[in-house]
Short mmCIF file of C-alpha atoms in Angstrom, two decimals:
data_model
loop_
_atom_site.label_atom_id
_atom_site.label_comp_id
_atom_site.label_asym_id
_atom_site.label_seq_id
_atom_site.Cartn_x
_atom_site.Cartn_y
_atom_site.Cartn_z
CA MET T 183 113.70 106.97 110.99
CA SER T 184 112.63 110.16 109.30
CA GLY T 185 109.85 110.13 106.74
CA ASP T 186 112.25 111.66 104.44
CA TYR T 187 114.32 108.72 104.66
CA ILE T 188 111.53 106.20 104.40
CA TYR T 189 109.99 108.49 101.44
CA ASP T 190 113.53 108.29 99.46
CA LYS T 191 113.68 104.68 100.36
CA VAL T 192 110.43 103.88 98.42
CA GLN T 193 111.62 105.94 95.78
CA SER T 194 114.66 104.43 94.74
CA LEU T 195 112.86 100.98 94.93
CA ILE T 196 110.45 102.47 92.30
CA LYS T 197 113.31 103.16 90.42
CA LYS T 198 115.59 100.25 90.46
CA HIS T 199 112.25 97.91 89.58
CA GLY T 200 110.34 100.47 87.41
CA SER T 201 107.14 99.55 89.30
CA ARG T 202 104.47 100.70 91.75
CA ASP T 203 103.45 97.11 92.26
CA PRO T 204 104.15 95.62 95.41
CA GLU T 205 103.48 92.08 93.84
CA GLU T 206 106.37 92.78 91.07
CA ILE T 207 108.75 94.74 93.55
CA ILE T 208 108.29 91.56 95.74
CA LYS T 209 108.98 89.02 92.81
CA GLY T 210 112.50 91.33 92.08
CA GLU T 211 113.49 91.30 95.10
CA LYS T 212 113.43 87.49 95.65
CA ILE T 213 111.17 87.50 99.03
CA MET T 214 109.42 84.15 99.67
CA ILE T 215 105.48 84.46 99.49
CA PHE T 216 103.72 81.62 101.57
CA PRO T 217 99.79 81.75 101.85
CA LEU T 218 98.22 81.42 105.26
CA ASN T 219 95.01 79.39 105.16
CA ASP T 220 91.58 79.67 106.55
CA THR T 221 92.80 82.31 109.05
CA LYS T 222 90.16 84.21 110.60
CA GLY T 223 92.11 87.43 112.37
CA LEU T 224 95.62 86.77 110.65
CA LEU T 225 96.33 88.83 107.51
CA GLY T 226 99.91 88.90 107.32
CA MET T 227 103.32 88.28 108.96
CA TYR T 228 106.85 89.05 108.37
CA GLN T 229 109.86 87.55 109.29
CA VAL T 230 113.67 86.12 107.99
CA ILE T 231 113.91 82.28 108.27
CA LEU T 232 117.45 81.18 108.11
CA ARG T 233 118.68 84.26 106.09
CA ASN T 234 115.27 84.08 103.65
CA ARG T 235 112.80 87.19 103.76
CA THR T 236 109.68 85.64 104.05
CA ILE T 237 105.92 87.14 103.80
CA PHE T 238 103.25 85.22 104.97
CA ILE T 239 100.11 86.42 103.97
CA SER T 240 96.39 85.47 104.25
CA ALA T 241 94.52 83.80 101.36
CA ASP T 242 91.44 85.19 102.10
CA ALA T 243 93.05 89.40 101.75
CA GLY T 244 90.96 89.56 98.84
CA PHE T 245 90.97 93.45 97.72
CA GLN T 246 93.39 94.02 100.90
CA ARG T 247 95.90 92.30 99.60
CA LYS T 248 97.94 94.72 98.39
CA THR T 249 97.76 96.93 101.28
CA VAL T 250 98.91 93.97 103.26
CA LEU T 251 101.97 92.96 100.78
CA ALA T 252 103.30 97.33 100.55
CA HIS T 253 103.23 97.12 104.53
CA GLU T 254 104.67 93.48 104.86
CA LEU T 255 107.34 94.98 102.37
CA GLY T 256 107.80 97.86 104.29
CA HIS T 257 109.13 95.94 107.52
CA ASP T 258 111.24 94.08 104.85
CA GLN T 259 112.79 97.27 104.05
CA LEU T 260 112.96 99.48 106.87
CA HIS T 261 113.02 96.40 109.52
CA ARG T 262 114.59 93.78 108.80
CA ASN T 263 118.09 93.43 111.28
CA ARG T 264 114.69 93.77 113.48
CA ALA T 265 113.05 90.70 112.36
CA SER T 266 115.54 88.39 114.15
CA HIS T 267 113.92 85.55 115.49
CA LYS T 268 112.72 87.33 118.53
CA THR T 269 110.37 89.93 116.46
CA TRP T 270 107.51 89.19 114.70
CA PHE T 271 105.39 91.56 112.63
CA HIS T 272 102.55 90.68 111.65
CA GLU T 273 99.13 92.37 111.33
CA THR T 274 96.80 91.71 114.87
CA ILE T 275 97.98 92.21 117.82
CA HIS T 276 99.12 95.28 118.48
CA ARG T 277 101.90 95.78 120.97
CA THR T 278 103.50 99.41 122.32
CA ASN T 279 106.95 98.80 121.08
CA ASN T 280 105.88 97.17 117.61
CA SER T 281 103.55 100.39 117.27
CA ILE T 282 106.09 102.49 115.85
CA TYR T 283 107.21 100.21 113.30
CA GLU T 284 104.15 99.22 112.34
CA ARG T 285 103.44 103.68 112.00
CA GLU T 286 106.58 103.29 109.36
CA ALA T 287 105.36 100.46 107.37
CA ASN T 288 102.14 102.03 106.48
CA LEU T 289 103.85 105.61 105.86
CA PHE T 290 105.96 103.04 103.39
CA ALA T 291 103.14 101.46 101.77
CA ALA T 292 101.59 104.95 101.30
CA HIS T 293 104.06 106.62 99.60
CA LEU T 294 104.43 102.92 97.53
CA LEU T 295 100.92 102.98 96.46
CA ILE T 296 100.05 106.45 96.00
CA ASP T 297 101.85 108.50 93.59
CA ASP T 298 102.85 112.00 94.55
CA ASP T 299 101.77 114.65 91.44
CA GLU T 300 98.24 112.32 90.89
CA ILE T 301 97.16 112.75 94.44
CA CYS T 302 98.29 116.30 94.67
CA SER T 303 96.25 117.34 91.37
CA LEU T 304 92.87 115.37 92.46
CA ILE T 305 93.51 117.45 95.72
CA LYS T 306 93.64 120.68 93.82
CA ASP T 307 90.40 119.95 91.76
CA GLY T 308 88.91 119.28 96.11
CA TYR T 309 88.08 115.53 95.87
CA CYS T 310 87.96 114.53 99.73
CA GLU T 311 89.37 111.40 101.63
CA ASN T 312 86.76 109.18 100.28
CA GLU T 313 86.77 110.29 96.70
CA LEU T 314 90.37 109.90 96.66
CA ALA T 315 90.14 106.22 98.02
CA TYR T 316 88.07 105.23 95.48
CA GLU T 317 89.40 107.29 92.75
CA LEU T 318 93.28 106.11 93.64
CA GLN T 319 91.53 102.54 94.49
CA THR T 320 93.53 102.10 98.10
CA ASP T 321 92.58 101.87 101.71
CA ILE T 322 91.24 105.28 103.04
CA ASN T 323 93.95 104.90 106.02
CA LEU T 324 96.56 105.11 103.81
CA ILE T 325 95.35 108.00 101.96
CA LYS T 326 94.80 109.94 105.44
CA VAL T 327 98.56 108.89 106.25
CA LYS T 328 99.85 110.27 102.84
CA ILE T 329 98.13 113.29 103.10
CA SER T 330 99.60 114.26 106.49
CA GLU T 331 102.99 113.33 105.20
CA LEU T 332 102.34 115.39 102.01
CA VAL T 333 101.35 118.29 104.43
CA ARG T 334 104.90 117.49 106.50
CA MET T 335 107.13 117.75 103.59
CA LYS T 336 105.26 120.99 102.39
CA LEU T 337 104.10 119.69 99.23
CA ILE T 338 100.30 120.44 99.41
CA ASP T 339 99.22 123.20 102.08
CA ILE T 340 95.96 122.52 104.10
CA ASP T 341 95.56 123.82 107.51
CA PRO T 342 97.56 120.74 109.74
CA TYR T 343 94.17 121.20 112.30
CA ARG T 344 91.68 119.98 109.92
CA LEU T 345 94.33 116.62 109.15
CA SER T 346 93.09 113.42 110.73
CA CYS T 347 96.25 110.72 111.16
CA PRO T 348 94.45 107.04 111.96
CA ASN T 349 96.38 105.19 114.55
CA SER T 350 99.06 102.76 113.49
CA ASP T 351 97.37 99.49 113.88
CA PHE T 352 94.29 100.00 111.61
CA LEU T 353 95.15 96.91 109.87
CA LYS T 354 94.04 95.01 112.93
CA ASP T 355 90.69 95.71 112.78
CA TYR T 356 90.96 94.70 109.35
CA LYS T 357 89.31 91.03 108.19
CA PRO T 358 90.17 88.18 106.44
CA ILE T 359 87.33 88.02 103.94
CA LYS T 360 85.39 85.15 103.12
CA GLU T 361 83.92 85.19 99.38
CA SER T 362 80.67 83.56 99.24
CA ILE T 363 80.62 82.86 95.20
CA GLU T 364 76.22 81.76 96.45
CA SER T 365 75.51 85.50 96.97
CA ILE T 366 76.16 86.88 93.70
CA MET P 5 96.35 71.65 126.98
CA ASN P 6 100.22 71.15 126.86
CA PHE P 7 103.09 68.22 127.60
CA GLY P 8 103.55 69.10 131.38
CA GLU P 9 100.14 69.91 131.72
CA LYS P 10 98.99 66.26 130.74
CA LEU P 11 101.58 64.68 133.19
CA ARG P 12 100.37 66.84 135.85
CA LYS P 13 96.57 65.78 135.12
CA PHE P 14 97.62 61.96 134.99
CA ARG P 15 99.37 62.08 138.13
CA GLN P 16 97.09 63.73 140.02
CA ASP P 17 94.25 61.38 138.91
CA ASN P 18 95.72 58.33 140.21
CA ASN P 19 96.95 59.97 143.36
CA LEU P 20 100.64 59.37 142.81
CA THR P 21 103.09 61.91 143.96
CA GLN P 22 106.33 63.29 141.58
CA VAL P 23 108.71 60.52 143.42
CA GLU P 24 106.88 57.24 142.93
CA PHE P 25 105.87 58.67 139.04
CA ALA P 26 109.50 59.70 138.18
CA LYS P 27 110.64 56.27 139.69
CA GLN P 28 107.70 54.26 136.75
CA ILE P 29 108.58 56.58 134.01
CA GLY P 30 112.38 56.61 134.95
CA VAL P 31 113.51 59.74 135.67
CA GLY P 32 114.68 61.88 137.83
CA LEU P 33 112.50 63.83 140.36
CA LYS P 34 113.94 67.12 139.36
CA THR P 35 113.47 66.72 135.25
CA LEU P 36 109.80 65.21 135.93
CA SER P 37 108.93 68.65 138.32
CA LEU P 38 110.58 70.56 134.99
CA TYR P 39 108.63 68.38 132.71
CA GLU P 40 105.31 69.39 134.87
CA ASN P 41 106.07 72.90 134.83
CA SER P 42 107.06 73.28 131.10
CA GLN P 43 110.56 73.66 131.60
CA ARG P 44 112.10 71.32 130.10
CA PHE P 45 110.99 68.89 127.61
CA PRO P 46 112.47 64.83 127.23
CA ARG P 47 115.05 64.80 124.42
CA LYS P 48 114.58 61.75 122.94
CA MET P 49 111.95 59.90 121.78
CA GLU P 50 112.40 56.61 124.03
CA THR P 51 111.43 58.68 127.00
CA TYR P 52 108.13 59.74 125.21
CA GLN P 53 107.66 55.92 124.70
CA LYS P 54 108.26 54.88 128.19
CA ILE P 55 106.10 57.72 129.68
CA ALA P 56 103.26 56.83 127.16
CA ASN P 57 103.66 53.15 127.91
CA VAL P 58 103.29 53.87 131.75
CA MET P 59 100.00 56.41 130.81
CA ASN P 60 98.52 53.75 128.77
CA CYS P 61 98.25 55.85 125.77
CA ASP P 62 99.61 56.56 122.04
CA TYR P 63 102.72 58.61 122.45
CA ASN P 64 101.36 61.39 119.93
CA TYR P 65 98.77 62.06 122.43
CA LEU P 66 101.94 63.59 124.35
CA LEU P 67 103.58 65.25 120.99
CA GLU P 68 102.54 68.80 120.18
CA ASP P 69 102.91 70.23 116.77
CA THR P 70 106.10 71.74 117.72
CA ASP P 71 107.61 68.86 119.10
CA GLU P 72 106.75 66.91 116.04
CA PHE P 73 108.74 69.54 113.95
CA LEU P 74 111.58 69.89 115.93
CA ALA P 75 112.30 66.64 116.50
CA ARG P 76 111.76 65.83 112.85
CA VAL P 77 114.67 68.70 112.27
CA ALA P 78 116.62 67.11 114.91
CA GLY P 79 116.72 63.78 113.44
CA GLU P 80 117.52 65.13 109.78
CA TYR P 81 120.24 68.07 110.59
CA GLY P 82 121.35 67.31 114.48
CA GLN P 83 120.37 69.15 117.77
CA SER P 84 122.19 72.44 117.05
CA GLU P 85 120.01 72.85 114.03
CA ALA P 86 117.00 71.84 116.24
CA ARG P 87 117.96 74.76 118.71
CA LYS P 88 117.64 77.01 115.94
CA ALA P 89 114.47 75.93 114.81
CA LYS P 90 113.34 75.96 118.50
CA ALA P 91 113.84 80.18 118.37
CA TYR P 92 111.50 79.82 115.60
CA THR P 93 108.67 78.30 117.17
CA GLU P 94 109.47 79.67 120.98
CA GLY P 95 108.60 83.19 119.01
CA LEU P 96 106.08 82.61 117.71
CA SER P 97 103.89 80.92 121.38
CA SER P 98 105.35 83.63 123.33
CA LEU P 99 103.66 85.77 120.69
CA PHE P 100 100.31 84.04 120.66
CA ALA P 101 100.43 83.86 124.43
CA GLY P 102 98.85 87.03 124.12
CA GLY P 103 96.17 85.55 123.31
CA GLU P 104 94.49 87.37 120.58
CA LEU P 105 94.80 85.10 117.87
CA SER P 106 92.53 82.10 117.32
CA ASP P 107 93.31 78.49 117.79
CA GLU P 108 93.09 78.09 113.78
CA ASP P 109 95.20 80.83 113.14
CA LYS P 110 98.09 79.56 115.19
CA ASP P 111 97.43 76.70 113.65
CA ALA P 112 97.40 77.84 110.26
CA ALA P 113 100.49 80.51 111.20
CA PHE P 114 102.09 77.21 112.25
CA GLN P 115 101.63 74.96 109.02
CA ALA P 116 102.90 78.38 107.03
CA ILE P 117 106.09 78.63 109.00
CA THR P 118 107.10 75.04 108.97
CA LYS P 119 106.38 75.16 105.22
CA ALA P 120 109.04 78.21 104.88
CA TYR P 121 111.38 76.52 106.96
CA TRP P 122 111.80 73.50 105.12
CA ALA P 123 111.29 75.45 101.76
CA ALA P 124 114.33 77.66 103.12
CA LYS P 125 116.84 74.46 103.60
CA GLU P 126 115.95 73.88 100.40
CA GLU P 127 117.03 77.45 98.86
CA ASN P 128 120.08 77.49 101.55
CA LYS P 129 121.39 74.32 99.57
CA LYS P 130 122.42 76.56 96.36
CA TYR P 131 124.92 78.84 98.35
CA GLY P 132 126.53 76.33 100.95
CA ARG P 133 130.08 74.57 100.22
CA ARG P 134 129.90 71.41 99.01
CA LYS P 135 131.57 69.02 101.11
CA LYS P 136 134.55 67.06 100.05
CA LYS P 137 135.25 63.55 99.84
#
């Protein structure tokens, strides 16, 4: 699956729903969301159950919720046929034959959550990756994915050797957060 | 410990051979062997009941979460539906066999999937063809 195909898919989806918010898009696409209670390592899963597209997301995902939802939405748009009962997508186990799918879903999430013009103008102002992540309130790894993709599409001009692209399974290292109210 | 391992442990603790134990619970030798190797499972709840009587325990001890779910599906929609539902649980367990998920996560995922399964069933009723009377 080429990067351009994924980019077009995201653009048409945004046009269709008039929003970049994954929650709204999921609602508009009539995908079911189910919470996973009390998970330690599992963040999200995607599966088609009896012809119903279903996203499972950890109830403790916290600020990662948007990232995980966008990632699962990527599985929905790009790999729905493969998510029959033979394959499961979820964000803890890295399997070699799944890693290409995870990479594509990450790319989808990066395109969905980050606006082209916004990030381009910020990069021209000289922001570094950490600052970009803070300014756009997005995950740093998604920023890296997005920048390397923008360079490939020749929308911005950066020396390719200066880029750092994360592994396809970076979401694996993320853990659900237990919110401790006492500490505040 | 799964169903087959429980059977084997009980049999070895009591110094029974497979032939003797199979006779007691009223199944063939081959069937018992397949049970112990987790290649086959009793289809009827009565078989579980019979084994539980021999082993002197409650039959809920023999059942796993998945078994209970499948038995309920089989009761409401029949064996062919149960076979389809089994595919979901099998995909789940084979994936978890990698061992990277903790037991609590497995439980949480399984609970969510059963919930999603019933919700999907309910949802699909909107689109099905009604039976003629």
